PDB file of C-alpha atoms in Angstrom:
ATOM      1  CA  LEU V   1    -115.349 -21.829  -1.031  1.00 81.00           C
ATOM      2  CA  LEU V   2    -118.569 -21.862   0.999  1.00 86.00           C
ATOM      3  CA  GLU V   3    -120.354 -23.850  -1.697  1.00 86.00           C
ATOM      4  CA  VAL V   4    -117.485 -26.363  -1.797  1.00 88.00           C
ATOM      5  CA  ARG V   5    -118.115 -26.910   1.903  1.00 89.00           C
ATOM      6  CA  GLY V   6    -121.862 -27.294   1.348  1.00 92.00           C
ATOM      7  CA  ILE V   7    -122.759 -23.862   2.750  1.00 92.00           C
ATOM      8  CA  ASP V   8    -125.408 -21.824   0.925  1.00 92.00           C
ATOM      9  CA  PRO V   9    -124.173 -18.197   0.524  1.00 92.00           C
ATOM     10  CA  ARG V  10    -127.372 -16.842  -1.125  1.00 93.00           C
ATOM     11  CA  ALA V  11    -128.476 -14.924   1.993  1.00 93.00           C
ATOM     12  CA  LEU V  12    -125.326 -12.771   1.640  1.00 94.00           C
ATOM     13  CA  THR V  13    -125.357 -12.278  -2.136  1.00 93.00           C
ATOM     14  CA  ALA V  14    -127.270  -8.975  -2.337  1.00 95.00           C
ATOM     15  CA  ASP V  15    -125.155  -7.272   0.330  1.00 96.00           C
ATOM     16  CA  ALA V  16    -121.957  -8.676  -1.185  1.00 95.00           C
ATOM     17  CA  GLU V  17    -122.804  -7.343  -4.669  1.00 94.00           C
ATOM     18  CA  ARG V  18    -123.765  -3.923  -3.270  1.00 96.00           C
ATOM     19  CA  LEU V  19    -120.390  -3.662  -1.516  1.00 95.00           C
ATOM     20  CA  ARG V  20    -118.525  -4.878  -4.615  1.00 94.00           C
ATOM     21  CA  SER V  21    -120.282  -2.206  -6.694  1.00 94.00           C
ATOM     22  CA  GLU V  22    -118.758   0.344  -4.279  1.00 93.00           C
ATOM     23  CA  GLY V  23    -115.276  -0.977  -5.143  1.00 92.00           C
ATOM     24  CA  LYS V  24    -114.833  -3.162  -2.076  1.00 93.00           C
ATOM     25  CA  THR V  25    -113.419  -6.676  -1.884  1.00 91.00           C
ATOM     26  CA  VAL V  26    -115.885  -8.936  -0.088  1.00 93.00           C
ATOM     27  CA  MET V  27    -115.135 -12.014   2.000  1.00 92.00           C
ATOM     28  CA  LEU V  28    -117.991 -14.241   3.095  1.00 93.00           C
ATOM     29  CA  VAL V  29    -117.900 -15.685   6.599  1.00 92.00           C
ATOM     30  CA  ALA V  30    -119.382 -18.977   7.781  1.00 92.00           C
ATOM     31  CA  LEU V  31    -119.906 -20.143  11.322  1.00 91.00           C
ATOM     32  CA  ASP V  32    -121.047 -23.592  12.387  1.00 92.00           C
ATOM     33  CA  GLY V  33    -121.735 -24.624   8.789  1.00 91.00           C
ATOM     34  CA  ARG V  34    -123.911 -21.589   7.960  1.00 92.00           C
ATOM     35  CA  ALA V  35    -123.313 -18.312   6.137  1.00 92.00           C
ATOM     36  CA  ALA V  36    -122.930 -15.869   9.012  1.00 93.00           C
ATOM     37  CA  GLY V  37    -121.873 -12.556   7.509  1.00 93.00           C
ATOM     38  CA  LEU V  38    -119.350 -10.788   5.384  1.00 94.00           C
ATOM     39  CA  LEU V  39    -116.342  -8.518   5.606  1.00 94.00           C
ATOM     40  CA  ALA V  40    -115.620  -5.789   3.078  1.00 94.00           C
ATOM     41  CA  VAL V  41    -112.256  -4.121   2.614  1.00 92.00           C
ATOM     42  CA  ALA V  42    -111.020  -1.482   0.215  1.00 88.00           C
ATOM     43  CA  ASP V  43    -107.659   0.039  -0.532  1.00 83.00           C
ATOM     44  CA  PRO V  44    -107.823   3.790  -0.118  1.00 84.00           C
ATOM     45  CA  VAL V  45    -107.123   5.785  -3.277  1.00 85.00           C
ATOM     46  CA  LYS V  46    -104.365   8.288  -2.679  1.00 85.00           C
ATOM     47  CA  PRO V  47    -105.381  11.866  -3.451  1.00 88.00           C
ATOM     48  CA  THR V  48    -102.613  12.102  -6.095  1.00 89.00           C
ATOM     49  CA  THR V  49    -103.634   8.946  -7.973  1.00 87.00           C
ATOM     50  CA  PRO V  50    -106.375  10.377 -10.257  1.00 89.00           C
ATOM     51  CA  GLU V  51    -104.082  13.233 -11.314  1.00 90.00           C
ATOM     52  CA  ALA V  52    -101.198  10.819 -12.008  1.00 88.00           C
ATOM     53  CA  ILE V  53    -103.487   8.628 -14.128  1.00 89.00           C
ATOM     54  CA  ARG V  54    -104.750  11.621 -16.123  1.00 90.00           C
ATOM     55  CA  ALA V  55    -101.174  12.824 -16.698  1.00 89.00           C
ATOM     56  CA  LEU V  56    -100.069   9.419 -17.966  1.00 86.00           C
ATOM     57  CA  GLN V  57    -103.126   9.196 -20.220  1.00 89.00           C
ATOM     58  CA  ALA V  58    -102.354  12.676 -21.574  1.00 89.00           C
ATOM     59  CA  ASP V  59     -98.910  11.317 -22.497  1.00 85.00           C
ATOM     60  CA  GLY V  60    -100.540   8.533 -24.525  1.00 85.00           C
ATOM     61  CA  VAL V  61    -100.375   5.772 -21.907  1.00 86.00           C
ATOM     62  CA  ARG V  62    -103.375   3.429 -21.803  1.00 87.00           C
ATOM     63  CA  ILE V  63    -104.088   2.385 -18.198  1.00 90.00           C
ATOM     64  CA  VAL V  64    -105.356  -1.189 -17.719  1.00 89.00           C
ATOM     65  CA  MET V  65    -106.077  -2.668 -14.293  1.00 90.00           C
ATOM     66  CA  LEU V  66    -105.156  -6.358 -14.001  1.00 89.00           C
ATOM     67  CA  THR V  67    -106.576  -7.754 -10.767  1.00 88.00           C
ATOM     68  CA  GLY V  68    -107.763 -10.844  -8.986  1.00 88.00           C
ATOM     69  CA  ASP V  69    -110.739  -8.924  -7.605  1.00 90.00           C
ATOM     70  CA  SER V  70    -114.274  -9.608  -8.805  1.00 92.00           C
ATOM     71  CA  ARG V  71    -115.365  -7.934 -12.035  1.00 94.00           C
ATOM     72  CA  THR V  72    -117.919  -5.815 -10.150  1.00 95.00           C
ATOM     73  CA  THR V  73    -115.289  -4.509  -7.709  1.00 93.00           C
ATOM     74  CA  ALA V  74    -112.701  -3.903 -10.423  1.00 93.00           C
ATOM     75  CA  GLU V  75    -115.126  -2.053 -12.696  1.00 94.00           C
ATOM     76  CA  ALA V  76    -116.232   0.197  -9.817  1.00 94.00           C
ATOM     77  CA  VAL V  77    -112.611   1.128  -9.068  1.00 92.00           C
ATOM     78  CA  ALA V  78    -111.841   1.632 -12.771  1.00 93.00           C
ATOM     79  CA  ARG V  79    -114.837   3.970 -13.178  1.00 93.00           C
ATOM     80  CA  ARG V  80    -113.824   5.990 -10.131  1.00 92.00           C
ATOM     81  CA  LEU V  81    -110.239   6.362 -11.406  1.00 92.00           C
ATOM     82  CA  GLY V  82    -111.028   6.785 -15.104  1.00 93.00           C
ATOM     83  CA  LEU V  83    -109.038   3.732 -16.209  1.00 93.00           C
ATOM     84  CA  ASP V  84    -109.101   2.630 -19.837  1.00 93.00           C
ATOM     85  CA  ASP V  85    -109.742  -1.081 -19.334  1.00 91.00           C
ATOM     86  CA  VAL V  86    -110.091  -3.812 -16.708  1.00 92.00           C
ATOM     87  CA  MET V  87    -108.986  -7.442 -16.628  1.00 92.00           C
ATOM     88  CA  ALA V  88    -110.627  -8.899 -13.502  1.00 93.00           C
ATOM     89  CA  GLU V  89    -110.762 -12.228 -11.681  1.00 93.00           C
ATOM     90  CA  VAL V  90    -107.245 -13.073 -12.876  1.00 91.00           C
ATOM     91  CA  LEU V  91    -105.484 -15.564 -10.611  1.00 89.00           C
ATOM     92  CA  PRO V  92    -101.814 -14.904  -9.744  1.00 83.00           C
ATOM     93  CA  GLU V  93    -100.628 -17.765 -11.951  1.00 84.00           C
ATOM     94  CA  GLN V  94    -102.652 -16.306 -14.874  1.00 88.00           C
ATOM     95  CA  LYS V  95    -101.219 -12.786 -14.726  1.00 84.00           C
ATOM     96  CA  ALA V  96     -98.170 -13.494 -16.902  1.00 83.00           C
ATOM     97  CA  ASP V  97    -100.500 -14.924 -19.579  1.00 88.00           C
ATOM     98  CA  ALA V  98    -102.705 -11.814 -19.318  1.00 87.00           C
ATOM     99  CA  VAL V  99     -99.624  -9.660 -19.941  1.00 85.00           C
ATOM    100  CA  LYS V 100     -98.805 -11.814 -23.001  1.00 86.00           C
ATOM    101  CA  GLN V 101    -102.364 -11.248 -24.232  1.00 87.00           C
ATOM    102  CA  LEU V 102    -101.886  -7.466 -24.001  1.00 85.00           C
ATOM    103  CA  GLN V 103     -98.525  -7.729 -25.738  1.00 84.00           C
ATOM    104  CA  GLY V 104    -100.155  -9.828 -28.461  1.00 87.00           C
ATOM    105  CA  ARG V 105    -102.357  -6.811 -29.210  1.00 85.00           C
ATOM    106  CA  GLY V 106     -99.201  -4.768 -29.794  1.00 82.00           C
ATOM    107  CA  ALA V 107     -98.985  -3.144 -26.372  1.00 79.00           C
ATOM    108  CA  VAL V 108     -95.734  -2.446 -24.567  1.00 77.00           C
ATOM    109  CA  VAL V 109     -96.576  -3.385 -20.990  1.00 79.00           C
ATOM    110  CA  ALA V 110     -95.328  -1.936 -17.719  1.00 76.00           C
ATOM    111  CA  MET V 111     -96.920  -3.024 -14.470  1.00 72.00           C
ATOM    112  CA  VAL V 112     -97.126  -1.176 -11.190  1.00 68.00           C
ATOM    113  CA  LEU V 113     -97.303  -3.827  -8.518  1.00 59.00           C
ATOM    114  CA  GLY V 114     -97.977  -3.854  -4.825  1.00 55.00           C
ATOM    115  CA  GLY V 115     -95.655  -6.775  -4.098  1.00 50.00           C
ATOM    116  CA  THR V 116     -92.166  -7.750  -5.127  1.00 46.00           C
ATOM    117  CA  TRP V 117     -92.658 -11.412  -6.082  1.00 47.00           C
ATOM    118  CA  LEU V 118     -94.713 -10.866  -9.227  1.00 52.00           C
ATOM    119  CA  GLY V 119     -92.652  -7.824 -10.215  1.00 50.00           C
ATOM    120  CA  THR V 120     -89.449  -9.839 -10.060  1.00 50.00           C
ATOM    121  CA  ARG V 121     -91.028 -12.668 -12.043  1.00 53.00           C
ATOM    122  CA  LEU V 122     -92.278 -10.325 -14.758  1.00 53.00           C
ATOM    123  CA  ARG V 123     -88.945  -8.501 -15.013  1.00 51.00           C
ATOM    124  CA  ARG V 124     -87.233 -11.856 -15.532  1.00 51.00           C
ATOM    125  CA  ARG V 125     -89.557 -12.436 -18.478  1.00 50.00           C
ATOM    126  CA  GLN V 126     -88.367  -9.148 -20.012  1.00 45.00           C
ATOM    127  CA  ARG V 127     -91.378  -7.089 -19.037  1.00 48.00           C
ATOM    128  CA  LEU V 128     -91.169  -3.930 -17.012  1.00 51.00           C
ATOM    129  CA  GLY V 129     -92.468  -4.262 -13.471  1.00 49.00           C
ATOM    130  CA  LEU V 130     -92.590  -1.177 -11.270  1.00 51.00           C
ATOM    131  CA  THR V 131     -92.873  -2.401  -7.706  1.00 47.00           C
ATOM    132  CA  LEU V 132     -94.282  -0.067  -5.091  1.00 47.00           C
ATOM    133  CA  ARG V 133     -92.326  -1.085  -2.014  1.00 43.00           C
ATOM    134  CA  THR V 134     -94.252   1.176   0.338  1.00 44.00           C
ATOM    135  CA  PRO V 135     -97.805   2.519   0.226  1.00 41.00           C
ATOM    136  CA  SER V 136     -96.386   6.041  -0.083  1.00 46.00           C
ATOM    137  CA  SER V 137     -94.426   5.470  -3.332  1.00 45.00           C
ATOM    138  CA  PRO V 138     -96.276   7.782  -5.736  1.00 48.00           C
ATOM    139  CA  LEU V 139     -96.197   6.966  -9.427  1.00 49.00           C
ATOM    140  CA  GLY V 140     -96.359  10.684 -10.139  1.00 47.00           C
ATOM    141  CA  ARG V 141     -92.999  11.221  -8.428  1.00 53.00           C
ATOM    142  CA  LEU V 142     -91.407   8.645 -10.768  1.00 51.00           C
ATOM    143  CA  ARG V 143     -92.970  10.292 -13.809  1.00 47.00           C
ATOM    144  CA  ASP V 144     -91.908  13.800 -12.759  1.00 49.00           C
ATOM    145  CA  SER V 145     -88.341  12.649 -12.077  1.00 54.00           C
ATOM    146  CA  GLY V 146     -87.936  11.564 -15.700  1.00 50.00           C
ATOM    147  CA  ARG V 147     -87.241   7.957 -14.676  1.00 48.00           C
ATOM    148  CA  LEU V 148     -90.645   6.818 -15.955  1.00 48.00           C
ATOM    149  CA  ARG V 149     -91.349   7.850 -19.518  1.00 45.00           C
ATOM    150  CA  PRO V 150     -94.346   7.133 -21.750  1.00 44.00           C
ATOM    151  CA  PHE V 151     -94.140   3.732 -23.420  1.00 42.00           C
ATOM    152  CA  GLY V 152     -92.289   3.851 -26.698  1.00 40.00           C
ATOM    153  CA  HIS V 153     -91.158   7.449 -26.089  1.00 38.00           C
ATOM    154  CA  SER V 154     -87.894   8.065 -27.875  1.00 39.00           C
ATOM    155  CA  GLY V 155     -87.885  11.823 -27.637  1.00 39.00           C
ATOM    156  CA  GLY V 156     -89.714  12.047 -30.944  1.00 38.00           C
ATOM    157  CA  ARG V 157     -93.149  10.819 -31.896  1.00 38.00           C
ATOM    158  CA  ARG V 158     -95.060   9.167 -29.044  1.00 38.00           C
ATOM    159  CA  ARG V 159     -96.287   5.660 -29.684  1.00 38.00           C
ATOM    160  CA  GLY V 160     -98.281   5.156 -26.496  1.00 40.00           C
ATOM    161  CA  ALA V 161     -99.176   1.819 -24.968  1.00 42.00           C
ATOM    162  CA  HIS V 162    -100.847   0.615 -28.150  1.00 39.00           C
ATOM    163  CA  GLY V 163     -97.666   0.248 -30.129  1.00 39.00           C
ATOM    164  CA  PRO V 164     -96.632   2.189 -33.241  1.00 38.00           C
ATOM    165  CA  HIS V 165    -100.145   2.544 -34.668  1.00 38.00           C
ATOM    166  CA  GLY V 166    -101.930   4.139 -31.682  1.00 38.00           C
ATOM    167  CA  ARG V 167    -105.481   3.259 -30.702  1.00 37.00           C
TER     168      ARG V 167
END
């Protein structure tokens, strides 16, 4: 956006990339037509999240992060959490197509979402959207309650998120 407005952001690039590599989302700030600084924000990872991810992976679920964040930020978060794959820099209007791409590879897709709008839209398209309505809604609690089961689990052989043929 700064470049569109004729503002050179190069003075902020090194600091921005360093913060992104720490898993932070960076916003550049301009003042009076000049790059003036940056803001970095990060969602805290709940202490139960890594364990929940490992448990789902142990059940054959492949965890893919689909995000609008920069590739650098997304890959840093994925490394920290031990995710299987990352699809980064995906605009909101592109997310349904990204889900189709995963499904085209034979994956059964469920999404855990922070907001209700996209979850509702995906459910209407016959995908499973799990919407976290509050920051304290732990995925592990859903899994342990038996309401969230591994993809393709029919009580018999587990198929996992890759479809009937596994990885």
